[in-house]
Short mmCIF file of C-alpha atoms in Angstrom, two decimals:
data_model
loop_
_atom_site.label_atom_id
_atom_site.label_comp_id
_atom_site.label_asym_id
_atom_site.label_seq_id
_atom_site.Cartn_x
_atom_site.Cartn_y
_atom_site.Cartn_z
CA PHE S 10 0.00 0.00 0.00
CA PHE S 11 1.01 3.56 -0.33
CA PHE S 12 -0.35 6.12 2.05
CA SER S 13 0.33 9.82 1.96
CA SER S 14 0.29 12.43 4.65
CA ARG S 15 0.67 16.17 4.50
CA ARG S 16 1.55 18.85 6.95
CA ARG S 17 3.72 21.47 5.24
CA HIS S 18 4.94 18.86 2.81
CA THR S 19 3.34 15.86 1.16
CA ARG S 20 4.40 12.55 2.62
CA TYR S 21 3.71 9.12 1.24
CA ILE S 22 3.62 5.98 3.28
CA SER S 23 4.05 3.05 0.98
CA VAL S 24 3.21 -0.40 2.21
CA THR S 25 3.51 -3.15 -0.35
CA GLY S 26 1.48 -6.20 0.63
CA VAL S 27 1.33 -8.31 -2.51
CA GLN S 28 1.40 -12.03 -1.82
CA THR S 29 2.75 -13.94 -4.79
CA CYS S 30 5.52 -16.34 -5.76
CA ALA S 31 6.83 -13.64 -8.09
CA LEU S 32 6.68 -10.89 -5.45
CA PRO S 33 7.70 -12.46 -2.15
CA ILE S 34 7.93 -9.24 -0.17
CA CYS S 35 5.95 -7.18 2.32
CA SER S 36 7.23 -3.67 2.90
CA ALA S 37 6.29 -0.28 4.29
CA LEU S 38 7.76 3.14 3.67
CA VAL S 39 7.05 6.71 4.79
CA MET S 40 8.32 9.33 2.39
CA ASP S 41 8.14 13.09 2.07
CA THR S 42 7.79 13.52 -1.69
CA VAL S 43 8.54 17.24 -1.57
CA THR S 44 11.97 16.83 0.01
CA ASP S 45 12.31 13.31 -1.46
CA GLN S 46 13.29 12.05 1.98
CA VAL S 47 12.35 8.68 3.49
CA ILE S 48 10.84 9.12 6.95
CA ALA S 49 10.56 5.45 7.91
CA ARG S 50 10.52 2.08 6.21
CA GLU S 51 10.48 -1.63 6.87
CA SER S 52 10.58 -4.60 4.53
CA LEU S 53 10.08 -8.31 5.05
CA SER S 54 10.90 -11.09 2.61
CA MET S 55 8.23 -13.79 2.65
CA ASP S 56 6.54 -16.23 0.31
CA ARG S 57 3.32 -16.34 2.33
CA GLY S 58 1.81 -14.90 5.49
CA HIS S 59 1.37 -11.35 4.21
CA ALA S 60 -2.14 -11.11 5.63
CA GLU S 61 -0.81 -11.74 9.15
CA ALA S 62 2.30 -9.57 8.76
CA LEU S 63 0.84 -6.56 7.00
CA MET S 64 -1.03 -4.67 9.71
CA PRO S 65 1.63 -5.09 12.43
CA LEU S 66 4.17 -3.85 9.88
CA VAL S 67 2.02 -0.80 9.11
CA GLU S 68 1.61 -0.08 12.81
CA ARG S 69 5.38 -0.16 13.35
CA VAL S 70 5.96 2.22 10.46
CA MET S 71 3.16 4.57 11.52
CA ALA S 72 4.57 4.71 15.04
CA LYS S 73 7.56 6.57 13.56
CA VAL S 74 5.40 9.14 11.75
CA PRO S 75 4.69 12.40 13.61
CA ASP S 76 0.95 12.59 14.43
CA GLY S 77 0.48 9.10 13.00
CA PHE S 78 -2.67 8.47 11.00
CA SER S 79 -4.06 11.94 11.72
CA SER S 80 -1.42 13.39 9.37
CA LEU S 81 -2.41 11.23 6.39
CA GLU S 82 -3.70 12.81 3.20
CA ARG S 83 -3.99 9.92 0.77
CA VAL S 84 -4.05 6.16 0.63
CA ALA S 85 -2.68 4.28 -2.35
CA THR S 86 -2.41 0.57 -2.99
CA THR S 87 -0.64 -1.55 -5.55
CA VAL S 88 -3.29 -3.17 -7.72
CA GLY S 89 -1.30 -5.92 -9.43
CA PRO S 90 -0.70 -7.92 -11.39
CA GLY S 91 0.10 -10.34 -8.61
CA SER S 92 -1.45 -13.22 -6.77
CA PHE S 93 -5.21 -13.19 -6.33
CA THR S 94 -4.96 -13.67 -2.58
CA GLY S 95 -2.32 -11.01 -2.13
CA LEU S 96 -4.24 -8.44 -4.16
CA ARG S 97 -7.45 -9.07 -2.21
CA VAL S 98 -5.62 -8.70 1.11
CA GLY S 99 -3.83 -5.51 0.05
CA LEU S 100 -6.80 -3.82 -1.56
CA SER S 101 -9.14 -4.67 1.30
CA ALA S 102 -6.77 -3.22 3.87
CA GLY S 103 -6.11 -0.11 1.79
CA ARG S 104 -9.80 0.56 1.25
CA ALA S 105 -10.52 0.02 4.93
CA MET S 106 -7.87 2.54 5.93
CA ALA S 107 -9.11 5.08 3.42
CA LEU S 108 -12.65 4.63 4.69
CA ALA S 109 -11.62 4.92 8.34
CA THR S 110 -9.63 8.12 7.70
CA SER S 111 -12.01 9.62 5.07
CA LEU S 112 -9.12 9.89 2.61
CA PRO S 113 -8.95 9.47 -1.17
CA ILE S 114 -7.35 6.26 -2.41
CA VAL S 115 -5.36 5.58 -5.59
CA GLY S 116 -4.06 2.44 -7.24
CA ILE S 117 -0.60 1.93 -8.75
CA THR S 118 0.29 -1.07 -10.90
CA THR S 119 3.33 -3.15 -10.03
CA LEU S 120 4.44 -3.06 -13.68
CA SER S 121 4.51 0.75 -13.74
CA ALA S 122 6.33 0.83 -10.41
CA PHE S 123 9.02 -1.53 -11.72
CA ALA S 124 9.57 0.71 -14.76
CA ALA S 125 9.50 4.10 -13.01
CA PRO S 126 13.11 4.36 -11.75
CA PHE S 127 14.51 3.48 -15.17
CA LEU S 128 12.25 5.89 -17.02
CA GLY S 129 13.32 8.54 -14.54
CA GLU S 130 16.94 8.26 -15.63
CA GLY S 131 16.26 10.34 -18.73
CA SER S 132 17.11 7.53 -21.15
CA ASP S 133 15.24 7.23 -24.44
CA ARG S 134 15.33 3.42 -24.18
CA MET S 135 11.98 1.73 -23.65
CA VAL S 136 11.46 -0.29 -20.48
CA ALA S 137 9.80 -3.71 -20.40
CA SER S 138 8.41 -4.68 -17.00
CA VAL S 139 7.95 -8.42 -16.54
CA ILE S 140 6.51 -10.62 -13.80
CA ASP S 141 6.44 -14.41 -13.96
CA ALA S 142 2.83 -15.53 -14.57
CA ARG S 143 3.91 -19.20 -14.59
CA HIS S 144 3.10 -21.82 -17.22
CA GLN S 145 5.57 -20.20 -19.68
CA HIS S 146 3.72 -16.88 -19.54
CA VAL S 147 4.65 -13.45 -18.19
CA TYR S 148 2.84 -10.29 -17.25
CA LEU S 149 4.30 -7.61 -19.52
CA GLN S 150 4.18 -3.85 -19.97
CA ILE S 151 6.46 -1.80 -22.22
CA SER S 152 6.83 1.89 -21.38
CA GLY S 153 8.59 4.76 -23.11
CA GLY S 154 9.65 8.27 -22.21
CA ARG S 155 7.34 10.36 -20.02
CA GLY S 156 5.50 7.22 -19.01
CA HIS S 157 3.90 6.60 -22.42
CA ILE S 158 2.64 3.01 -22.58
CA HIS S 159 3.65 1.26 -25.80
CA VAL S 160 2.39 -2.18 -24.77
CA PRO S 161 -0.32 -2.06 -22.09
CA PRO S 162 -0.37 -4.61 -19.26
CA CYS S 163 -1.01 -8.09 -20.65
CA ILE S 164 -0.30 -11.76 -20.06
CA ILE S 165 1.42 -13.46 -22.99
CA PRO S 166 3.64 -16.48 -23.74
CA LEU S 167 7.37 -16.04 -23.24
CA ALA S 168 8.11 -16.29 -26.97
CA GLU S 169 5.67 -13.48 -27.80
CA ALA S 170 7.09 -11.36 -25.01
CA GLU S 171 10.61 -11.88 -26.38
CA ALA S 172 9.51 -10.68 -29.82
CA LEU S 173 7.91 -7.53 -28.43
CA ILE S 174 10.88 -6.76 -26.20
CA LEU S 175 13.38 -7.29 -29.01
CA SER S 176 11.36 -5.11 -31.38
CA ALA S 177 11.34 -2.32 -28.77
CA GLU S 178 15.04 -2.87 -27.93
CA ALA S 179 13.94 -2.43 -24.34
CA ARG S 180 15.57 -2.54 -20.95
CA ILE S 181 14.05 -5.53 -19.11
CA VAL S 182 13.15 -5.03 -15.44
CA GLY S 183 10.94 -6.67 -12.84
CA SER S 184 10.77 -9.84 -10.81
CA ALA S 185 11.21 -12.09 -13.88
CA ALA S 186 13.84 -10.18 -15.86
CA SER S 187 16.25 -13.14 -15.65
CA LEU S 188 13.88 -15.18 -17.84
CA PHE S 189 15.13 -13.02 -20.71
CA ALA S 190 18.87 -13.14 -19.98
CA ASN S 191 19.53 -15.32 -23.02
CA LEU S 192 17.62 -12.84 -25.20
CA ALA S 193 19.96 -10.06 -24.12
CA GLU S 194 23.00 -12.15 -25.04
CA SER S 195 21.67 -13.48 -28.35
CA SER S 196 20.60 -10.00 -29.46
CA ARG S 197 24.12 -8.73 -28.84
CA PHE S 198 22.64 -6.59 -26.10
CA LYS S 199 20.17 -4.69 -28.24
CA VAL S 200 18.09 -5.30 -25.14
CA ILE S 201 19.45 -4.92 -21.61
CA CYS S 202 18.48 -7.29 -18.80
CA GLU S 203 18.53 -5.96 -15.25
CA ALA S 204 18.73 -8.15 -12.14
CA ASP S 205 15.49 -9.54 -10.74
CA GLN S 206 13.76 -7.50 -8.03
CA ALA S 207 11.56 -9.17 -5.42
CA GLY S 208 9.10 -6.28 -5.69
CA PRO S 209 8.88 -2.70 -6.94
CA ASP S 210 10.77 -0.01 -5.05
CA CYS S 211 8.40 1.55 -2.50
CA GLU S 212 9.94 4.97 -3.00
CA TRP S 213 8.98 4.95 -6.67
CA VAL S 214 5.45 3.81 -5.94
CA ALA S 215 5.19 6.76 -3.56
CA ARG S 216 6.41 9.13 -6.27
CA LEU S 217 3.89 7.75 -8.76
CA ALA S 218 1.14 8.05 -6.15
CA ALA S 219 2.01 11.71 -5.63
CA PHE S 220 0.89 12.49 -9.20
CA ALA S 221 -1.98 10.01 -9.45
CA ASP S 222 -5.55 11.26 -9.90
CA PRO S 223 -7.89 9.38 -7.53
CA ASP S 224 -10.65 9.63 -10.14
CA GLU S 225 -8.53 7.84 -12.74
CA ALA S 226 -6.11 5.66 -10.74
CA ARG S 227 -8.80 3.62 -9.04
CA PRO S 228 -8.01 0.93 -6.45
CA THR S 229 -9.30 -1.81 -8.73
CA PRO S 230 -7.40 -5.12 -8.97
CA LEU S 231 -5.58 -5.66 -12.26
CA TYR S 232 -6.46 -9.28 -13.00
CA LEU S 233 -4.91 -10.29 -16.31
CA ARG S 234 -5.86 -13.96 -16.10
CA PRO S 235 -8.83 -15.89 -14.69
CA PRO S 236 -8.33 -17.54 -11.30
CA ASP S 237 -6.85 -21.04 -11.28
CA ALA S 238 -9.52 -22.15 -8.83
CA THR S 239 -13.23 -22.15 -9.59
CA PRO S 240 -16.02 -21.77 -7.05
CA GLN S 241 -17.51 -25.03 -5.80
CA GLN S 242 -21.05 -25.50 -7.11
CA ASN S 243 -22.07 -28.70 -5.34
CA GLY S 244 -23.40 -28.51 -1.84
CA ARG S 245 -24.15 -24.83 -2.04
CA ILE S 246 -26.89 -23.60 0.28
CA ALA S 247 -29.70 -22.00 -1.66
CA LEU S 248 -30.38 -18.34 -0.96
CA GLN S 249 -33.71 -17.64 0.72
#
């Protein structure tokens, strides 16, 4: 999640609570986006258990923020792609906090957050954000300068992703960048492959949240594939 607070400056508390094999991390950060200074942060590496760890982690971070929750101005949450369970946990907690504090809430995609620090370097090279979607598929987004989206968030086979990335001569970032290491070598480094990241940098999610419009960046989960599990139909109690 990413929360913001304002006194004389605008501060963003970013708490990432996505539970997924591709994003095994739970983190919280408090940042003043005017001075670009981190106020407090904490991060935990975990494959599961985010639902139990998230709120205690938020409480520890908030304890270091002057005036605590009363100083908040905005709530923002990562909206995926990621695991179905993790997204539900994160979005539910973010919405609850926004409701309890009467604050606006915005949603930031993990793919945009992965790309942001590399687009901020001033390079003209496109950036391909990738997350392992399993079964030889990836979640992909290709971004250009000033945040222009050349390939919107999608789930596609690895071979199709390679073709798009090679055509864009992109820098590959995200939690599954290493899946394309051979592509970087075989293309004679027309594309560049960065090291895998467990999750997006909380500071960059906070910076994106600072410019997000709550009316447009809605806290709606970005589901790019149907759930693996289907609701059980047998034995269901009929509604009265």
